[in-house]
Amino acid sequence: MKQNIIGILIFTMILTSCSNKVVADFEIMNNTEFNIDSLKIEPNISDVGKYISLKKGEKAEYKSDMTTIAKTDGAYQISFLVNGINKTQVFGYYTNGYPLERITKIKIEKDTILIDQVFEKY
């Protein structure tokens, strides 16, 4: 009986460890007077991502799937279209394909992008 319980526990651990998804979380606020279109945030080595739009004054959550990227160090890249102008900025840091921060809060202002990375307290 004890061997069956141990076997079931090991089997369950193997199944749950196989579906380990790596996601970087972002909170984005549009503080401009314009709508933002084609916004995406991805590791700077990735060109695949989902696009979202934000109305002026709108806040949204964004999740960047990092499960399939190479286990290397790098930075994030935000790109978007506002008032007909394409804007891109590299920011932050991840290591071995994993985000260091719990969440990144991004405020898009008229003339700048404010980035606040929130880390866990240890």
mmCIF file with all atom_site columns, C-alpha atoms in Angstrom, residues 15-86:
data_model
loop_
_atom_site.group_PDB
_atom_site.id
_atom_site.type_symbol
_atom_site.label_atom_id
_atom_site.label_alt_id
_atom_site.label_comp_id
_atom_site.label_asym_id
_atom_site.label_entity_id
_atom_site.label_seq_id
_atom_site.pdbx_PDB_ins_code
_atom_site.Cartn_x
_atom_site.Cartn_y
_atom_site.Cartn_z
_atom_site.occupancy
_atom_site.B_iso_or_equiv
_atom_site.pdbx_formal_charge
_atom_site.auth_seq_id
_atom_site.auth_comp_id
_atom_site.auth_asym_id
_atom_site.auth_atom_id
_atom_site.pdbx_PDB_model_num
ATOM 1  C CA . LEU A 1 15 ? 2.976  15.120 -14.749 1.00 0.00 ? 15 LEU A CA 1
ATOM 2  C CA . THR A 1 16 ? 2.791  18.525 -13.092 1.00 0.00 ? 16 THR A CA 1
ATOM 3  C CA . SER A 1 17 ? 6.449  19.343 -13.677 1.00 0.00 ? 17 SER A CA 1
ATOM 4  C CA . CYS A 1 18 ? 6.117  18.766 -17.424 1.00 0.00 ? 18 CYS A CA 1
ATOM 5  C CA . SER A 1 19 ? 3.653  21.626 -17.821 1.00 0.00 ? 19 SER A CA 1
ATOM 6  C CA . ASN A 1 20 ? 5.830  24.325 -16.270 1.00 0.00 ? 20 ASN A CA 1
ATOM 7  C CA . LYS A 1 21 ? 4.901  27.463 -18.181 1.00 0.00 ? 21 LYS A CA 1
ATOM 8  C CA . VAL A 1 22 ? 7.116  30.556 -17.885 1.00 0.00 ? 22 VAL A CA 1
ATOM 9  C CA . VAL A 1 23 ? 5.194  33.827 -18.107 1.00 0.00 ? 23 VAL A CA 1
ATOM 10 C CA . ALA A 1 24 ? 6.265  37.436 -17.577 1.00 0.00 ? 24 ALA A CA 1
ATOM 11 C CA . ASP A 1 25 ? 3.446  39.640 -16.242 1.00 0.00 ? 25 ASP A CA 1
ATOM 12 C CA . PHE A 1 26 ? 2.954  43.277 -17.205 1.00 0.00 ? 26 PHE A CA 1
ATOM 13 C CA . GLU A 1 27 ? 0.457  45.977 -16.250 1.00 0.00 ? 27 GLU A CA 1
ATOM 14 C CA . ILE A 1 28 ? 0.207  48.722 -18.874 1.00 0.00 ? 28 ILE A CA 1
ATOM 15 C CA . MET A 1 29 ? -1.413 52.146 -18.488 1.00 0.00 ? 29 MET A CA 1
ATOM 16 C CA . ASN A 1 30 ? -2.022 54.462 -21.442 1.00 0.00 ? 30 ASN A CA 1
ATOM 17 C CA . ASN A 1 31 ? -1.632 58.022 -20.098 1.00 0.00 ? 31 ASN A CA 1
ATOM 18 C CA . THR A 1 32 ? -1.482 59.613 -23.549 1.00 0.00 ? 32 THR A CA 1
ATOM 19 C CA . GLU A 1 33 ? -4.232 61.553 -25.300 1.00 0.00 ? 33 GLU A CA 1
ATOM 20 C CA . PHE A 1 34 ? -4.302 58.968 -28.087 1.00 0.00 ? 34 PHE A CA 1
ATOM 21 C CA . ASN A 1 35 ? -5.285 55.358 -28.583 1.00 0.00 ? 35 ASN A CA 1
ATOM 22 C CA . ILE A 1 36 ? -2.402 52.890 -28.712 1.00 0.00 ? 36 ILE A CA 1
ATOM 23 C CA . ASP A 1 37 ? -2.453 50.153 -31.329 1.00 0.00 ? 37 ASP A CA 1
ATOM 24 C CA . SER A 1 38 ? -0.345 47.065 -32.084 1.00 0.00 ? 38 SER A CA 1
ATOM 25 C CA . LEU A 1 39 ? 1.241  46.963 -28.617 1.00 0.00 ? 39 LEU A CA 1
ATOM 26 C CA . LYS A 1 40 ? 3.309  43.920 -27.739 1.00 0.00 ? 40 LYS A CA 1
ATOM 27 C CA . ILE A 1 41 ? 5.940  43.073 -25.150 1.00 0.00 ? 41 ILE A CA 1
ATOM 28 C CA . GLU A 1 42 ? 8.317  40.211 -25.769 1.00 0.00 ? 42 GLU A CA 1
ATOM 29 C CA . PRO A 1 43 ? 11.820 39.082 -24.936 1.00 0.00 ? 43 PRO A CA 1
ATOM 30 C CA . ASN A 1 44 ? 14.041 40.947 -27.389 1.00 0.00 ? 44 ASN A CA 1
ATOM 31 C CA . ILE A 1 45 ? 15.034 37.680 -29.100 1.00 0.00 ? 45 ILE A CA 1
ATOM 32 C CA . SER A 1 46 ? 11.431 36.848 -30.014 1.00 0.00 ? 46 SER A CA 1
ATOM 33 C CA . ASP A 1 47 ? 9.446  38.250 -32.912 1.00 0.00 ? 47 ASP A CA 1
ATOM 34 C CA . VAL A 1 48 ? 6.275  36.284 -32.152 1.00 0.00 ? 48 VAL A CA 1
ATOM 35 C CA . GLY A 1 49 ? 3.737  37.786 -29.794 1.00 0.00 ? 49 GLY A CA 1
ATOM 36 C CA . LYS A 1 50 ? 0.182  38.872 -29.293 1.00 0.00 ? 50 LYS A CA 1
ATOM 37 C CA . TYR A 1 51 ? -0.869 42.416 -30.058 1.00 0.00 ? 51 TYR A CA 1
ATOM 38 C CA . ILE A 1 52 ? -3.275 44.495 -27.990 1.00 0.00 ? 52 ILE A CA 1
ATOM 39 C CA . SER A 1 53 ? -4.795 47.963 -28.261 1.00 0.00 ? 53 SER A CA 1
ATOM 40 C CA . LEU A 1 54 ? -5.361 50.494 -25.472 1.00 0.00 ? 54 LEU A CA 1
ATOM 41 C CA . LYS A 1 55 ? -7.736 53.435 -25.499 1.00 0.00 ? 55 LYS A CA 1
ATOM 42 C CA . LYS A 1 56 ? -6.564 56.678 -23.900 1.00 0.00 ? 56 LYS A CA 1
ATOM 43 C CA . GLY A 1 57 ? -6.658 56.320 -20.116 1.00 0.00 ? 57 GLY A CA 1
ATOM 44 C CA . GLU A 1 58 ? -7.096 52.540 -20.315 1.00 0.00 ? 58 GLU A CA 1
ATOM 45 C CA . LYS A 1 59 ? -5.164 50.014 -18.207 1.00 0.00 ? 59 LYS A CA 1
ATOM 46 C CA . ALA A 1 60 ? -4.560 46.401 -19.253 1.00 0.00 ? 60 ALA A CA 1
ATOM 47 C CA . GLU A 1 61 ? -2.741 43.285 -18.117 1.00 0.00 ? 61 GLU A CA 1
ATOM 48 C CA . TYR A 1 62 ? -0.375 41.595 -20.556 1.00 0.00 ? 62 TYR A CA 1
ATOM 49 C CA . LYS A 1 63 ? 1.267  38.194 -20.260 1.00 0.00 ? 63 LYS A CA 1
ATOM 50 C CA . SER A 1 64 ? 4.319  37.295 -22.316 1.00 0.00 ? 64 SER A CA 1
ATOM 51 C CA . ASP A 1 65 ? 4.847  33.551 -22.740 1.00 0.00 ? 65 ASP A CA 1
ATOM 52 C CA . MET A 1 66 ? 8.555  32.803 -22.336 1.00 0.00 ? 66 MET A CA 1
ATOM 53 C CA . THR A 1 67 ? 8.241  29.010 -22.260 1.00 0.00 ? 67 THR A CA 1
ATOM 54 C CA . THR A 1 68 ? 9.711  28.413 -25.708 1.00 0.00 ? 68 THR A CA 1
ATOM 55 C CA . ILE A 1 69 ? 12.553 30.942 -25.731 1.00 0.00 ? 69 ILE A CA 1
ATOM 56 C CA . ALA A 1 70 ? 16.160 29.858 -25.331 1.00 0.00 ? 70 ALA A CA 1
ATOM 57 C CA . LYS A 1 71 ? 17.367 29.620 -21.740 1.00 0.00 ? 71 LYS A CA 1
ATOM 58 C CA . THR A 1 72 ? 19.644 32.659 -22.049 1.00 0.00 ? 72 THR A CA 1
ATOM 59 C CA . ASP A 1 73 ? 19.842 36.132 -20.545 1.00 0.00 ? 73 ASP A CA 1
ATOM 60 C CA . GLY A 1 74 ? 18.217 39.083 -22.234 1.00 0.00 ? 74 GLY A CA 1
ATOM 61 C CA . ALA A 1 75 ? 15.908 42.080 -22.027 1.00 0.00 ? 75 ALA A CA 1
ATOM 62 C CA . TYR A 1 76 ? 12.289 42.816 -22.914 1.00 0.00 ? 76 TYR A CA 1
ATOM 63 C CA . GLN A 1 77 ? 11.118 44.990 -25.773 1.00 0.00 ? 77 GLN A CA 1
ATOM 64 C CA . ILE A 1 78 ? 7.896  46.978 -25.922 1.00 0.00 ? 78 ILE A CA 1
ATOM 65 C CA . SER A 1 79 ? 6.662  48.228 -29.272 1.00 0.00 ? 79 SER A CA 1
ATOM 66 C CA . PHE A 1 80 ? 3.473  50.044 -30.194 1.00 0.00 ? 80 PHE A CA 1
ATOM 67 C CA . LEU A 1 81 ? 1.890  52.526 -32.579 1.00 0.00 ? 81 LEU A CA 1
ATOM 68 C CA . VAL A 1 82 ? 0.591  55.828 -31.177 1.00 0.00 ? 82 VAL A CA 1
ATOM 69 C CA . ASN A 1 83 ? -0.745 58.717 -33.258 1.00 0.00 ? 83 ASN A CA 1
ATOM 70 C CA . GLY A 1 84 ? 0.807  57.196 -36.389 1.00 0.00 ? 84 GLY A CA 1
ATOM 71 C CA . ILE A 1 85 ? 4.285  56.891 -34.856 1.00 0.00 ? 85 ILE A CA 1
ATOM 72 C CA . ASN A 1 86 ? 5.932  53.530 -34.162 1.00 0.00 ? 86 ASN A CA 1
#
